[in-house]
C-alpha atoms as an extended CHARMM CRD file, in Angstrom:
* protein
*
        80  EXT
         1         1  UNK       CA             92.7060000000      115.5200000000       95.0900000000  PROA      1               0.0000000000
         2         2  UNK       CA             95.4830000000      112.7830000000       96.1100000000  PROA      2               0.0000000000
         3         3  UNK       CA             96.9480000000      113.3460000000       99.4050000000  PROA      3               0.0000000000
         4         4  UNK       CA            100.8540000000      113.8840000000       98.5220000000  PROA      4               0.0000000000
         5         5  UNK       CA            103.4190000000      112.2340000000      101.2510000000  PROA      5               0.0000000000
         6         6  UNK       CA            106.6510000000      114.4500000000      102.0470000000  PROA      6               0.0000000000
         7         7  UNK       CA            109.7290000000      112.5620000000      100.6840000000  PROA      7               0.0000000000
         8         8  UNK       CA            113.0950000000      112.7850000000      102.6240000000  PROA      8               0.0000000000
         9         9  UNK       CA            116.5170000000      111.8680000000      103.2350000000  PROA      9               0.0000000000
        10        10  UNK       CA            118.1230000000      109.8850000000      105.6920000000  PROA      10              0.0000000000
        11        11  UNK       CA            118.6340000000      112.8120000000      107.7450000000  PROA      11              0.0000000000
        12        12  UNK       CA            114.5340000000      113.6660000000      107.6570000000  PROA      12              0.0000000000
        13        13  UNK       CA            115.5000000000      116.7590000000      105.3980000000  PROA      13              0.0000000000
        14        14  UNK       CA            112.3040000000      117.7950000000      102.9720000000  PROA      14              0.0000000000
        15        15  UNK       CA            113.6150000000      116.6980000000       99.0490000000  PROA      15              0.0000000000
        16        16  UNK       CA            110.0180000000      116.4710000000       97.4400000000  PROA      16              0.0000000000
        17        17  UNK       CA            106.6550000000      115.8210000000       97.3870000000  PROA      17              0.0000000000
        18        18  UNK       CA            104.6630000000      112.5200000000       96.0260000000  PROA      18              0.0000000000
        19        19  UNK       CA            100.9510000000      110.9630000000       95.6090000000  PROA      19              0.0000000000
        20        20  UNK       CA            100.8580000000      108.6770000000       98.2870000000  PROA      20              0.0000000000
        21        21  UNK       CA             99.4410000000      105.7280000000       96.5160000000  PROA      21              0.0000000000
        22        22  UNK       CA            102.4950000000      106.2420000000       94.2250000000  PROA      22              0.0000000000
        23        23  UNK       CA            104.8790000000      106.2950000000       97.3780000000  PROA      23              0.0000000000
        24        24  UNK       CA            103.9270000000      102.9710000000       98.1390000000  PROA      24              0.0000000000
        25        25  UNK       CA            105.0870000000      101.1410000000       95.3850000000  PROA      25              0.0000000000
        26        26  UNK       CA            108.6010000000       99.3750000000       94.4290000000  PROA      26              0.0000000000
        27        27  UNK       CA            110.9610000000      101.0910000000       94.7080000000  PROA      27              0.0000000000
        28        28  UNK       CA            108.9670000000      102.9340000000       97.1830000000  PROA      28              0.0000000000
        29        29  UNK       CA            110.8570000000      106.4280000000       98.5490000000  PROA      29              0.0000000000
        30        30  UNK       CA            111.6570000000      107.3190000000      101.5080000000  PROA      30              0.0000000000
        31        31  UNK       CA            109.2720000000      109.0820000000      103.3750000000  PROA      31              0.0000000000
        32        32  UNK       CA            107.2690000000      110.2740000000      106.1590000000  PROA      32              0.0000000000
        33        33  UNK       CA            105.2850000000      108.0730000000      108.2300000000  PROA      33              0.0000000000
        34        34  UNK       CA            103.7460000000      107.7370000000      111.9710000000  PROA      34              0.0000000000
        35        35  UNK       CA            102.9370000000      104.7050000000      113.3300000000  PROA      35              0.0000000000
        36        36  UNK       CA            101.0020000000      104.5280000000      116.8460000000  PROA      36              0.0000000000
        37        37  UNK       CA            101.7250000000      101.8250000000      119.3270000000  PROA      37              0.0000000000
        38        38  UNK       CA             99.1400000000      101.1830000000      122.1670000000  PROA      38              0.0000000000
        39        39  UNK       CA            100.7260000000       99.0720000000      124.4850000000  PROA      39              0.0000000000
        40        40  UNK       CA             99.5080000000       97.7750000000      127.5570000000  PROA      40              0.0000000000
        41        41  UNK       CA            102.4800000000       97.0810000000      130.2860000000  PROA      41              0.0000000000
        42        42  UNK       CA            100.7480000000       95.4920000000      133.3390000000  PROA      42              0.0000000000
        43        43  UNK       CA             98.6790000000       92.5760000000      130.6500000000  PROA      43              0.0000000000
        44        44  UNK       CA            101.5730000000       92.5300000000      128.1040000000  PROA      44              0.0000000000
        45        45  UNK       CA             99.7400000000       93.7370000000      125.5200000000  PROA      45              0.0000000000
        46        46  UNK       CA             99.7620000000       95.2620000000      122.4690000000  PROA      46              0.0000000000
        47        47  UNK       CA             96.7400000000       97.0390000000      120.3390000000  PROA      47              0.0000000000
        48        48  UNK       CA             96.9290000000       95.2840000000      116.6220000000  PROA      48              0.0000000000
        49        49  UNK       CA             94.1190000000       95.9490000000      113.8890000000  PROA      49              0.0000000000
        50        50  UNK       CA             93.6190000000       93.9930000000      110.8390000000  PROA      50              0.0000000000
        51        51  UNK       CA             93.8250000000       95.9820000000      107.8680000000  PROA      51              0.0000000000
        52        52  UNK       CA             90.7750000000       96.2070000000      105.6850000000  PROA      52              0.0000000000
        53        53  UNK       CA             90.6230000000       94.1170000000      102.3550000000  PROA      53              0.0000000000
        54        54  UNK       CA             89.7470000000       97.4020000000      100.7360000000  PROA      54              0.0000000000
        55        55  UNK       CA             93.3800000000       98.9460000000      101.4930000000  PROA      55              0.0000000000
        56        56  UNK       CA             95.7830000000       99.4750000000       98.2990000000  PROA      56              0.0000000000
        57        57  UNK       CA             98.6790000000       98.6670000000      100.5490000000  PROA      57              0.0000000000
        58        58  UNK       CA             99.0260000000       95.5310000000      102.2960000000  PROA      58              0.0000000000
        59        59  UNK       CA             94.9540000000       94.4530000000      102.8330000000  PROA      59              0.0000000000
        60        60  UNK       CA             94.1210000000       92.3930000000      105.4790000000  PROA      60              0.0000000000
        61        61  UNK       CA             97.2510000000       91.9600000000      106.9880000000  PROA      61              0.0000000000
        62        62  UNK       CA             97.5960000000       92.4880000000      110.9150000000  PROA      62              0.0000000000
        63        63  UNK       CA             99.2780000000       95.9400000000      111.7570000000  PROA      63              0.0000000000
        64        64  UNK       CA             99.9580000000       98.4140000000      114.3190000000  PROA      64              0.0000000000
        65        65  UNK       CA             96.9790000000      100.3590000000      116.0660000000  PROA      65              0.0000000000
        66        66  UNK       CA             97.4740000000      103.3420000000      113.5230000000  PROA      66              0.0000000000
        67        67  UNK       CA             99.5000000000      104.3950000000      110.6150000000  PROA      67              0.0000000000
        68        68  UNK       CA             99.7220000000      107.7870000000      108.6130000000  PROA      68              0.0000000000
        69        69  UNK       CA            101.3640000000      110.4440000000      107.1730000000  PROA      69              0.0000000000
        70        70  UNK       CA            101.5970000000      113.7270000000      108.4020000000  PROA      70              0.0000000000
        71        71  UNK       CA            100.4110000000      116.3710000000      106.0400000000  PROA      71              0.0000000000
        72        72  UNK       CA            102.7790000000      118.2880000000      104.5600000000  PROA      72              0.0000000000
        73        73  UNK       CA            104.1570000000      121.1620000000      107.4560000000  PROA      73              0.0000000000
        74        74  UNK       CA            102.1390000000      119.2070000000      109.8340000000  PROA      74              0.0000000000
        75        75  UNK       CA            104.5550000000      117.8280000000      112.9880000000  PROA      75              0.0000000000
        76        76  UNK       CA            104.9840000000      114.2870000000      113.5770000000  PROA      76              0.0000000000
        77        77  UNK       CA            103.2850000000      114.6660000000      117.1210000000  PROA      77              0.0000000000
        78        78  UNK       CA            100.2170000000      116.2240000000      115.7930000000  PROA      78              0.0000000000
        79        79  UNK       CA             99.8490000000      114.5550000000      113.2050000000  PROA      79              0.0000000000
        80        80  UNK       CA            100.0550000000      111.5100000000      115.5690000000  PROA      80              0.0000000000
């Protein structure tokens, strides 16, 4: 079964549901997403990871540590 995303309006508020493969694709919705950030202050670093070739969206381009959806009902924190 396709994992749906949870589509919103600009005010976060819960207007439907969609295949996430089909979220991802102009003109792409807007929905939920969580992107992690690992930064290190005292080197002035950041955590990047190369996305793999195998990806539908954007393969092997250089990206944030981690990026998701939450599932649908799921919090942005936990699902973080």
């Amino acid at each position: 079964m396709a994992k749906k995303v949870v589509l919103v309006d600009r005010d976060d508020n819960v207007v439907g549901y969609k295949e996430k493969y089909e979220a991802h694709h102009n003109p792409a919705p807007l929905h939920r997403a969580i992107s992690v950030v690992i930064f290190d202050k005292a080197h002035k670093k950041m955590l990047l990871q190369k996305r793999s070739k195998e990806k539908p969206t954007w393969p092997r381009f250089w990206s944030n540590a981690c990026c998701t959806h939450p599932f649908i009902g799921e919090l942005y924190k936990s699902a973080a």
